[in-house]
Coordinates of C-alpha atoms in Angstrom, one line a residue:
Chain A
X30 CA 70.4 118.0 68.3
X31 CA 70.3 114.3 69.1
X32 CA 73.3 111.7 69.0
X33 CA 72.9 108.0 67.4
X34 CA 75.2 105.0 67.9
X35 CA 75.7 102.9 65.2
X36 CA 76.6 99.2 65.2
X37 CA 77.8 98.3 61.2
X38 CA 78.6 95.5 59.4
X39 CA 79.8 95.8 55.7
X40 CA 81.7 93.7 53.2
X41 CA 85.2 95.4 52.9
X42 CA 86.4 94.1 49.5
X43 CA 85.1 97.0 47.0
X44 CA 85.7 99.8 49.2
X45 CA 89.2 101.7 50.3
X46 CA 88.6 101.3 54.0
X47 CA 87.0 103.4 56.0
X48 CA 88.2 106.9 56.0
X49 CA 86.6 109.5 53.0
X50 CA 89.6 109.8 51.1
X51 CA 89.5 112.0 47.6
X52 CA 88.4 110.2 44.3
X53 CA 87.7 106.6 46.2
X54 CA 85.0 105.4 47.8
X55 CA 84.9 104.4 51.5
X56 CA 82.3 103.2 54.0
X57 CA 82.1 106.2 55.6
X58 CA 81.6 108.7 52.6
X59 CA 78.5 106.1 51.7
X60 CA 77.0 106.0 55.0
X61 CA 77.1 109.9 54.9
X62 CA 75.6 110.4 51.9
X63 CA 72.7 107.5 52.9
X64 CA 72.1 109.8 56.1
X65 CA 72.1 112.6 54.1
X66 CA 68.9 111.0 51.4
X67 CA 66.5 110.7 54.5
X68 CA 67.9 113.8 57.1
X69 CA 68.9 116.5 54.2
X70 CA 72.0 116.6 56.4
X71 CA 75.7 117.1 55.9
X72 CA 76.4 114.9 58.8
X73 CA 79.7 113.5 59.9
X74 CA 79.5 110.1 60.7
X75 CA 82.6 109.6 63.3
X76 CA 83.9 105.4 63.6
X77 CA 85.6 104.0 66.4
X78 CA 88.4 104.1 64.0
X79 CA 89.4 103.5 60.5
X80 CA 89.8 100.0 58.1
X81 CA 92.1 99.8 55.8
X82 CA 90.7 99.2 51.6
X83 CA 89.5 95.6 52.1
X84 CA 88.8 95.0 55.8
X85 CA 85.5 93.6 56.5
X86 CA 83.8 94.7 59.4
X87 CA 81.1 92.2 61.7
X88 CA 80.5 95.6 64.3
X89 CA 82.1 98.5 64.1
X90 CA 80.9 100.9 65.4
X91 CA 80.1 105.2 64.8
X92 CA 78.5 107.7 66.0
X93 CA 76.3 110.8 64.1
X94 CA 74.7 113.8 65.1
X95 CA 70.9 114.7 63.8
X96 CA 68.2 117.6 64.4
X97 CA 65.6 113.9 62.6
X98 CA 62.6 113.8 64.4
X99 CA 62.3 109.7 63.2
X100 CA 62.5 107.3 65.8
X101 CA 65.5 105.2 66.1
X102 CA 64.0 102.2 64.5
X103 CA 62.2 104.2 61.8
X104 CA 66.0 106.0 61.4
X105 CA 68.0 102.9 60.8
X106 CA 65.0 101.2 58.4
X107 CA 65.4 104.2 56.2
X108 CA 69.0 104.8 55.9
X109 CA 69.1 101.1 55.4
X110 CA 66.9 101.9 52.4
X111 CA 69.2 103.9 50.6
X112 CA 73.1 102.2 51.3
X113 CA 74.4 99.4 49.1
X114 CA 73.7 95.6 50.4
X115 CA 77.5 95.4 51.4
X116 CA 76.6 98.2 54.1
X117 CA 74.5 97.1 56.6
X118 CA 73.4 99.1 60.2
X119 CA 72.8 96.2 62.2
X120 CA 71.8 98.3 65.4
X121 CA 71.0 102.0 65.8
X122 CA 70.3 103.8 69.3
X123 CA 70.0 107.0 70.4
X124 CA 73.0 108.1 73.0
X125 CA 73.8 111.0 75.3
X126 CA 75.4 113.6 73.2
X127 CA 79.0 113.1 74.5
X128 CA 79.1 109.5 73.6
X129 CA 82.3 109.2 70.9
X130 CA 82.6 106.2 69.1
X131 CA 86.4 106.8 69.0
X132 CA 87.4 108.3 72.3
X133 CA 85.3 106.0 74.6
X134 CA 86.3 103.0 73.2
X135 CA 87.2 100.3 76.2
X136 CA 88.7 97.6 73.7
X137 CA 88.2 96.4 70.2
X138 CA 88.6 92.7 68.7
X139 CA 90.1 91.6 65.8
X140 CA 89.9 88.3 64.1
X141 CA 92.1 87.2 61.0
X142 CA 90.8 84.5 58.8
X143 CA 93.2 81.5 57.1
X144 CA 92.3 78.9 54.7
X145 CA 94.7 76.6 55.7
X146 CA 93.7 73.5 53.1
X147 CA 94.2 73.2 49.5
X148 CA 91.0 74.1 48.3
X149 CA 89.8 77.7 48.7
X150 CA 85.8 78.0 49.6
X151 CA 84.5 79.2 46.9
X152 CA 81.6 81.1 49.0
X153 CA 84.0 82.7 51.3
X154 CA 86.7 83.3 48.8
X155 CA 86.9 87.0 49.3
X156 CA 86.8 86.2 53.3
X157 CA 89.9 84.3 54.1
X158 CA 93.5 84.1 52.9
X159 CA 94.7 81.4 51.3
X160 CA 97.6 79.7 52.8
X161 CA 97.7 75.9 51.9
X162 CA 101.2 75.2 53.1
X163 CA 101.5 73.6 56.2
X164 CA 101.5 75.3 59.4
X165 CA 102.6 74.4 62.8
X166 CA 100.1 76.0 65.0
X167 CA 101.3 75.4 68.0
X168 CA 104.5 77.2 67.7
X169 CA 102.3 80.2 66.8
X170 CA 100.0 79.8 69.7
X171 CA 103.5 80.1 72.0
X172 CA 104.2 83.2 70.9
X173 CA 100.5 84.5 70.0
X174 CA 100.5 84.2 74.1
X175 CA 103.9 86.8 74.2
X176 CA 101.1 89.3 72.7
X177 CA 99.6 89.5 76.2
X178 CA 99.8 92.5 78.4
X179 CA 101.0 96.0 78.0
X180 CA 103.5 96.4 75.4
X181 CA 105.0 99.2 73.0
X182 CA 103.9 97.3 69.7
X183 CA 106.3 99.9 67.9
X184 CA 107.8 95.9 65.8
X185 CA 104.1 95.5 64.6
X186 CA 102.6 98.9 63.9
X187 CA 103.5 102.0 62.0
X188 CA 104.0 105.3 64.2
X189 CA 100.8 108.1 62.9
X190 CA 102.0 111.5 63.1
X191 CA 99.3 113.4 65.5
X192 CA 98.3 116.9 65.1
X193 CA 101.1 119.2 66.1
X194 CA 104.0 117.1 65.2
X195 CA 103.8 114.8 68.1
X196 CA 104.7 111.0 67.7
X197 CA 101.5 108.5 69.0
X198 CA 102.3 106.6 72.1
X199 CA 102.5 103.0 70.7
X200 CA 102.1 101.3 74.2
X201 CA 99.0 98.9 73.9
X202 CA 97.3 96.3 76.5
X203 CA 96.8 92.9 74.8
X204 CA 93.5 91.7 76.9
X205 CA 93.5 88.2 74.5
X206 CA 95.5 86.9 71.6
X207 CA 94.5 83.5 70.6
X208 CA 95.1 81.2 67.8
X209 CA 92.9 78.5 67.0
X210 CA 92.5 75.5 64.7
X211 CA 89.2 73.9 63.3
X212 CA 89.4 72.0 60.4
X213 CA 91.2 74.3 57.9
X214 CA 90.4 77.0 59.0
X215 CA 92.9 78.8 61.3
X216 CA 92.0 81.4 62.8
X217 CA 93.7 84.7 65.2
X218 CA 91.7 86.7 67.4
X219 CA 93.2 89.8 69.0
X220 CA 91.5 92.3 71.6
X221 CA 93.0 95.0 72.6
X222 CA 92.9 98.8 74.4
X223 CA 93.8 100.3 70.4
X224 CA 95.9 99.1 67.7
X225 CA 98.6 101.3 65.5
X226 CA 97.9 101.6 62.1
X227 CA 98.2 97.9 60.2
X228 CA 99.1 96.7 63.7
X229 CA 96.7 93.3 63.6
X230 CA 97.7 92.3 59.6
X231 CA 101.5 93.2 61.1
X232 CA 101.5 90.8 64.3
X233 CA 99.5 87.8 61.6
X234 CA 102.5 88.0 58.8
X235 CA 104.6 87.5 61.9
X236 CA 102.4 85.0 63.5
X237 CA 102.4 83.5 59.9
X238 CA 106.4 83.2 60.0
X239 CA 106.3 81.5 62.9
X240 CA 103.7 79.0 61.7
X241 CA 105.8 78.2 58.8
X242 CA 109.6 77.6 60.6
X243 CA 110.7 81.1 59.2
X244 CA 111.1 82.4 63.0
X245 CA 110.7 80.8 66.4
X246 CA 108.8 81.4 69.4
X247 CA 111.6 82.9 70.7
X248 CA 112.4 84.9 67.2
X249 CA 108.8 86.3 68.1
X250 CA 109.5 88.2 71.6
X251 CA 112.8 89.1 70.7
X252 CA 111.1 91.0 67.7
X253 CA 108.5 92.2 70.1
X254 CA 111.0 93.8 72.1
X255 CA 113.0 94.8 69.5
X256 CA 110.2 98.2 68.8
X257 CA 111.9 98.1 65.4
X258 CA 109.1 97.9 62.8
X259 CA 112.0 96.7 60.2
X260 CA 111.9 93.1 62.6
X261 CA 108.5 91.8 62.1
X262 CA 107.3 89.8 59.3
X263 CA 105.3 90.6 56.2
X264 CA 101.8 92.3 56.7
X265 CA 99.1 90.1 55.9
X266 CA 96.6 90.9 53.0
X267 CA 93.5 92.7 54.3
X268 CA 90.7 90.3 52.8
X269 CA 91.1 87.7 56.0
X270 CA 90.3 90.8 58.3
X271 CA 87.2 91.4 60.4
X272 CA 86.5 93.7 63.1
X273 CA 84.3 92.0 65.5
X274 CA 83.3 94.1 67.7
X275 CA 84.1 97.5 69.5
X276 CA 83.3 97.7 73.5
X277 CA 82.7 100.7 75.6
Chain B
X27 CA 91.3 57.1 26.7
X28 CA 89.9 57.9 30.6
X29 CA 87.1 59.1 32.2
X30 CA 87.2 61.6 34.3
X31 CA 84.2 62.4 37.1
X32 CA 84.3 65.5 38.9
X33 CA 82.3 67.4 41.8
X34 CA 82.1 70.7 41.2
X35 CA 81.4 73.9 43.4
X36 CA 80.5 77.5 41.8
X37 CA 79.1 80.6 42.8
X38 CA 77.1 81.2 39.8
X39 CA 76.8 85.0 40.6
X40 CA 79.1 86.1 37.8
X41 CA 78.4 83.6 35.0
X42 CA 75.8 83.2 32.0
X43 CA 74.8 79.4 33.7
X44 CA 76.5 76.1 32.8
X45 CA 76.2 75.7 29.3
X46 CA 78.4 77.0 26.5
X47 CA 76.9 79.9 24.7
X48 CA 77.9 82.8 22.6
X49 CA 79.3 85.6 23.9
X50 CA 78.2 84.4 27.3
X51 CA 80.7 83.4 30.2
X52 CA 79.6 80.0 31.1
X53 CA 80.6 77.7 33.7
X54 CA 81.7 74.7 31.3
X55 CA 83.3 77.0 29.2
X56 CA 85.9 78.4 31.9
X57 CA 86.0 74.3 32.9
X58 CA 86.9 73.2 29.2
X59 CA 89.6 76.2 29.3
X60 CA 91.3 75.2 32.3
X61 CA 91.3 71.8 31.3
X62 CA 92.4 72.4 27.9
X63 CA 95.6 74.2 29.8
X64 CA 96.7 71.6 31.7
X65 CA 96.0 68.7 29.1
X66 CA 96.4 70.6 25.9
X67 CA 92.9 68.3 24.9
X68 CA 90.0 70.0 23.3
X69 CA 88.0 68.3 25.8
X70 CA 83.8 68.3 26.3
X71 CA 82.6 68.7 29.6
X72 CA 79.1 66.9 30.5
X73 CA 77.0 68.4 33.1
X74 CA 74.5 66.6 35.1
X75 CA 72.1 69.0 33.7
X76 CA 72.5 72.9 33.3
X77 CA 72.0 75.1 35.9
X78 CA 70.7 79.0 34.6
X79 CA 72.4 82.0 35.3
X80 CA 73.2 83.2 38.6
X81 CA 72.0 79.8 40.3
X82 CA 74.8 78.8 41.9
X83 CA 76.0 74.7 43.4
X84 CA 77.7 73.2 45.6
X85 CA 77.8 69.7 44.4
X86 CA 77.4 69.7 40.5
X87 CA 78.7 66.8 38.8
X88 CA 80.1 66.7 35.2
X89 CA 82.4 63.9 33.7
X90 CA 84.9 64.1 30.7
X91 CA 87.8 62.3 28.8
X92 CA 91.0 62.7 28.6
X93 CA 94.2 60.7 27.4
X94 CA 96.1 62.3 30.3
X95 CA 98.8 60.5 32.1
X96 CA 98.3 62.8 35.4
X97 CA 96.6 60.9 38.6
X98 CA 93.2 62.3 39.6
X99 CA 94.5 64.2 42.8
X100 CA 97.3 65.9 40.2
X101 CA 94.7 66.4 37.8
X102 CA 92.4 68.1 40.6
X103 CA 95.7 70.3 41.8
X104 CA 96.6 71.1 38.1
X105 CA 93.2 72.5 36.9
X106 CA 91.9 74.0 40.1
X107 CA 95.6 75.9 39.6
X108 CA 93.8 77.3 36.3
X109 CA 90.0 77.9 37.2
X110 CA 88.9 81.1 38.8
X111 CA 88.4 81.3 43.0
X112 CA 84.5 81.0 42.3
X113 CA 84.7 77.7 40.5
X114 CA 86.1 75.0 42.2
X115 CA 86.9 71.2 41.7
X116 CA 85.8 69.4 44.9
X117 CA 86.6 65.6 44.0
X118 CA 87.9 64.3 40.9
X119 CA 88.4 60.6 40.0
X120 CA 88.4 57.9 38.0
X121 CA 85.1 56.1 36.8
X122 CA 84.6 53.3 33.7
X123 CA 84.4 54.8 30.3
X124 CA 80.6 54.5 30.4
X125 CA 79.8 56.7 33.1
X126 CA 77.8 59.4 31.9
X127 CA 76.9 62.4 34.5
X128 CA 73.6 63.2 33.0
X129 CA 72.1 59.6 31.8
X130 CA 73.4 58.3 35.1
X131 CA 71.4 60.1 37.7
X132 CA 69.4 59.0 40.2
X133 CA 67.9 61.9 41.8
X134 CA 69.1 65.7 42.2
X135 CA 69.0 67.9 45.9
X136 CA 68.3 71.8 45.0
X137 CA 67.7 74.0 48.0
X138 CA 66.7 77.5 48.3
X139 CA 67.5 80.1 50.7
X140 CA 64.9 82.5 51.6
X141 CA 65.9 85.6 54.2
X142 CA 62.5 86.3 56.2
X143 CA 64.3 89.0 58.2
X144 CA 64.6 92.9 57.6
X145 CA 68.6 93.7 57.4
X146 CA 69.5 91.2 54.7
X147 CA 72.8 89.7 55.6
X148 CA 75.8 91.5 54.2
X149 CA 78.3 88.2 53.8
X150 CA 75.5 86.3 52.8
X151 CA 74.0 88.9 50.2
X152 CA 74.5 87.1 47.1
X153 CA 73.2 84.2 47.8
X154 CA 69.9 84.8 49.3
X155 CA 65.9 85.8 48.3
X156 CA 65.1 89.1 50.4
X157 CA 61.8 88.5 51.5
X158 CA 60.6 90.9 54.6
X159 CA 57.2 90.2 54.3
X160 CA 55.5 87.9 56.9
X161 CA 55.4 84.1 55.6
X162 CA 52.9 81.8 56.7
X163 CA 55.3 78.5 56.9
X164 CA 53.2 76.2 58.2
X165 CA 51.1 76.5 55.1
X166 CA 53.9 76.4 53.1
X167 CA 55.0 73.1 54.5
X168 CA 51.1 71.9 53.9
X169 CA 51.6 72.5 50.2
X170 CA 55.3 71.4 49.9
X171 CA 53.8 67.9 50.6
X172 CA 51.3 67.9 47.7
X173 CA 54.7 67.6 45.4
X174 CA 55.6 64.5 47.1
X175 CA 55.0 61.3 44.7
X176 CA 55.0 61.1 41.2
X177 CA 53.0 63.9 39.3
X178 CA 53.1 65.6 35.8
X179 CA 55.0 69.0 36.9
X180 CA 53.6 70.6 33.5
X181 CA 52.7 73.5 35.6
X182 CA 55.9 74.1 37.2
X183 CA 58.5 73.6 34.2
X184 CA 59.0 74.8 31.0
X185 CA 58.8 71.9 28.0
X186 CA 61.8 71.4 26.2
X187 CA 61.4 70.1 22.9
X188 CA 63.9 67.5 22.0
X189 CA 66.0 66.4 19.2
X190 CA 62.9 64.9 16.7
X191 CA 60.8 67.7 17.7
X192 CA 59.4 65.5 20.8
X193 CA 58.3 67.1 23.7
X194 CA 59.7 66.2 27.3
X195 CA 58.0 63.8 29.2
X196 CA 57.3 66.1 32.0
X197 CA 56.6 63.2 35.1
X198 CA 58.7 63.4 37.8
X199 CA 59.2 61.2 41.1
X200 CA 59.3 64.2 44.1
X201 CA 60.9 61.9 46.8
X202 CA 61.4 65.1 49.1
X203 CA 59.9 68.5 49.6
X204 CA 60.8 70.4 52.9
X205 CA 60.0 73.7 54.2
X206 CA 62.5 74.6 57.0
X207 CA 62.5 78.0 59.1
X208 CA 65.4 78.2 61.3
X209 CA 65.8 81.9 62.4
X210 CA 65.3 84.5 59.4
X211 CA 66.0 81.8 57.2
X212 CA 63.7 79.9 55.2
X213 CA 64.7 76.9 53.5
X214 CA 62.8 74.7 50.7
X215 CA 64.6 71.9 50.1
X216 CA 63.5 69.3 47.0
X217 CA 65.1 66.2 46.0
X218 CA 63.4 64.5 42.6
X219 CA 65.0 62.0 39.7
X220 CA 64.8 65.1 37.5
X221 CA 63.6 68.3 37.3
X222 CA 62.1 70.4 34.0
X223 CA 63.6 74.1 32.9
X224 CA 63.3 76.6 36.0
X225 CA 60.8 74.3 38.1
X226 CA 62.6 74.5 41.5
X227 CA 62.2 78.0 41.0
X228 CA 58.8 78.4 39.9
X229 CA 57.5 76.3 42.6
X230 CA 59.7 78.1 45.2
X231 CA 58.2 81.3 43.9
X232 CA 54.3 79.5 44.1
X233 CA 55.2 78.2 47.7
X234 CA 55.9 81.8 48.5
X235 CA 52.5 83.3 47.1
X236 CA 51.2 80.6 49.7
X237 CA 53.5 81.9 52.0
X238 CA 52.2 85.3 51.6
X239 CA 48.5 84.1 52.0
X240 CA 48.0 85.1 48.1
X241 CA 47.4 81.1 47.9
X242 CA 46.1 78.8 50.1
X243 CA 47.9 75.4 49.9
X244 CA 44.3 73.9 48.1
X245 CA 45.1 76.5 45.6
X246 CA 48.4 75.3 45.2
X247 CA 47.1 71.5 44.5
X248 CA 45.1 72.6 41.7
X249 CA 47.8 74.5 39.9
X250 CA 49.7 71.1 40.5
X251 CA 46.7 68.8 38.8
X252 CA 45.9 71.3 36.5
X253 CA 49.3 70.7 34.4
X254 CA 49.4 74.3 32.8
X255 CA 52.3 76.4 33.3
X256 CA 50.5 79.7 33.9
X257 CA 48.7 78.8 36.7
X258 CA 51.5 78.9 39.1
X259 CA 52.8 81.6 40.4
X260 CA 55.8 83.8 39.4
X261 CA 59.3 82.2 39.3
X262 CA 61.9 82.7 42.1
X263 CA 64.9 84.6 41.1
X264 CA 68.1 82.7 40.5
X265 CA 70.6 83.4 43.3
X266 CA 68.5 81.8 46.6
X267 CA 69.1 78.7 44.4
X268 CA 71.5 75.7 44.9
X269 CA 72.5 72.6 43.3
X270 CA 73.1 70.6 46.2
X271 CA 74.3 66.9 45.1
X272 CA 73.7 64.6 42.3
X273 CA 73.1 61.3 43.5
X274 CA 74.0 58.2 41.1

C-alpha cells in the first residue's frame, strides 16, 4: 500500500463543499470517483478538512491510499484526465504512510475576497462579494489585529458535536489576521492552528460590521470575548472564500 | 434625442454572440432589455462590430439613443442595476448625435490567450485555448510579422456579402501582430482598422499549426498571398478570444 499527498485547487461555486454528502455533489466524491477510473479503487480520499457549498480552494490539501504501480507524475496526469476542469491536482507526491492531511496539519490560511467599487468584474464575478458601500478599513484593521493569539473563537464559530457526545475545544491560535486595501479590492487573510465550522465567513460578517459603523473596534473584542455565537455579525456568503494553503 | 456611447465588458461564455437572433441569447439583446427597463424606450443598440459566440471582451463599444432625462453616471448605475453580473457597462457618456460605434472606428485590439502548460488553470478555465503540446514561438512570432501592413486577408476571413449583393472588400491595414510567451501563457495580440468574419481566429489557429511545426512561417506567407480561405489552417475556438478596445 502506498500513501499520496495531494495539493488541489478547484472552483467552489457548482459544488456543495467538500464533504460527500447524499444526493449532492462535492469535491471529494468527484476526486474519488476520478481515482477510482485509473486505480479500480474505492479509495477514500481524506482533506485537511471540509468547504462549505461554494468555497473555492487555491491548495487544499488530501491525502489517499493506493496498491497503483504509476509513478507519481504519471498518477496525477491521469486522474487529471478524468476530473472536471473546476478540479484541478496541482501537485501530487508520494508520503510515508502515516502522513494525514487532517491530523498533521500545522496551520491553514484563509483569504476572503470584497469588491469594494460599484462595478462587479465581470471575470471574477463568481470570486468576490460585492459590497459597494463604503467601508472604513481602518477601523476593521484595529480589530482584525484583536484576532491575534490564542482565543476561544466560540463568538465566531459554531460548536461540532465530536463522536461520543463530546463538545470540540473551540480555543484557536490566530498566527495572522490582516486586512488589506488595493484599489477595490479589499481583502482578509486569516491563518490559523484550525477554524470551527463557518469560523472565517463568521469573523468577515463581523469584520464587515465594523467596516460599515454598525460596531466599533471596541464592539469587536467585547464580542470576541463574549464566546456567545448570538454576538457576532452576519456570516459572509461563501463565493469571496479561498483556502490558500494548508502547512504541515 | 441623445446619444449615448458605452464601453462594454462581457464574458461571452453563456451567450449566442452580440447580435440579435432568434431564439438565441445575445448580448445586445439582454442590453436593449435592460435598457428598455430603465428608459421604457424601444431602443437599438449598435455594436462596433459583432463578436461570435463564446468570444468574450473587455472593451466593446456600442452607442444608442435615448430621450432620457437621467445623467450618463445615473444612466450607467440604472442599467448595470438591470443587466446580468457577466455583462457589464464600463463607461457611459455623452457623444454628438453623429457618433456611430461601427462607421467610426479606427482600429480594433483582439487578443488571444493560449495555455502552453499541462494543468489548465481552474479560475481561468473559461477563458483560455488548452494547448499542451510543445509550441515553437519564435516561429510563431516570424510569421505573426508577415500580417503586418496592408494585405488582402481573403485567406483568413470569411466574405460577407453586403446589402446589393456586393462582396466585402477584404483589405485590411494589420498595424500590430505580437506573439507573447510569458510563462504557460501564450498571447497573440492583433490590432487592425477592421477585421473580416472569424479571422483573428483563423489566423490564431494557422499561427498555431506553425507553432506546432505542421507549418513553417514561409508556409504561412503563402496561405497569406494566396488569398483563398482554405489554405489556412483550422480556426481557433471562441473562448481564448477577446475584444480588447475599439479605438476611434
Amino acid at each position: 500500500m502506498r500513501n499520496f499527498k495531494m495539493v488541489l485547487a478547484y472552483d467552489g461555486t457548482n459544488y456543495s463543499g467538500w464533504q460527500i454528502q447524499k444526493g449532492a455533489l462535492t469535491i471529494e466524491e468527484v476526486l474519488e470517483k476520478a481515482i477510482h477510473a485509473i486505480t479500480r479503487e474505492k479509495v477514500r480520499v481524506m482533506g485537511s478538512g471540509r468547504t462549505d457549498a461554494g468555497v473555492h480552494a487555491l491548495g487544499q490539501v488530501a491525502h489517499f491510499r493506493s496498491k497503483t504501480q504509476l509513478s507519481p507524475s504519471q498518477l496525477k496526469r491521469a486522474v487529471n484526465s478524468k476530473l472536471p476542469s473546476d478540479i484541478r491536482i496541482l501537485k501530487l507526491e508520494e508520503v510515508p504512510l502515516n502522513f494525514h492531511a487532517q491530523y498533521w496539519v500545522k496551520t491553514k490560511i484563509y483569504r476572503y475576497q470584497i469588491w469594494n467599487g460599484e462595478e462587479l468584474p465581470v471575470f471574477e464575478r463568481d470570486f468576490l462579494l460585492y459590497h459597494p458601500e463604503k467601508l472604513d478599513v481602518m477601523s476593521m484593521k484595529r480589530a482584525s489585529r484583536l484576532l491575534l493569539g490564542r482565543h476561544d473563537f466560540s463568538s465566531f464559530g459554531v460548536n461540532r458535536h465530536l463522536k461520543g457526545g463530546r463538545k470540540e475545544n473551540s480555543v484557536r491560535m490566530m498566527k495572522k489576521a490582516i486586512v488589506k486595501k488595493k484599489g477595490f479590492y479589499v481583502t482578509i487573510e486569516l491563518e490559523a492552528d484550525g477554524f470551527l465550522y463557518k469560523m472565517v465567513r463568521s469573523i468577515v460578517g463581523t469584520l464587515l460590521a465594523v467596516g460599515e459603523g454598525k460596531l466599533t473596534p471596541d464592539d469587536f473584542k467585547k464580542i470576541l470575548s463574549e464566546k456567545n455565537r448570538s454576538s457576532a455579525g452576519q456570516t459572509a456568503p461563501p463565493q469571496g472564500l479561498f483556502l490558500v494553503k494548508v502547512k504541515y
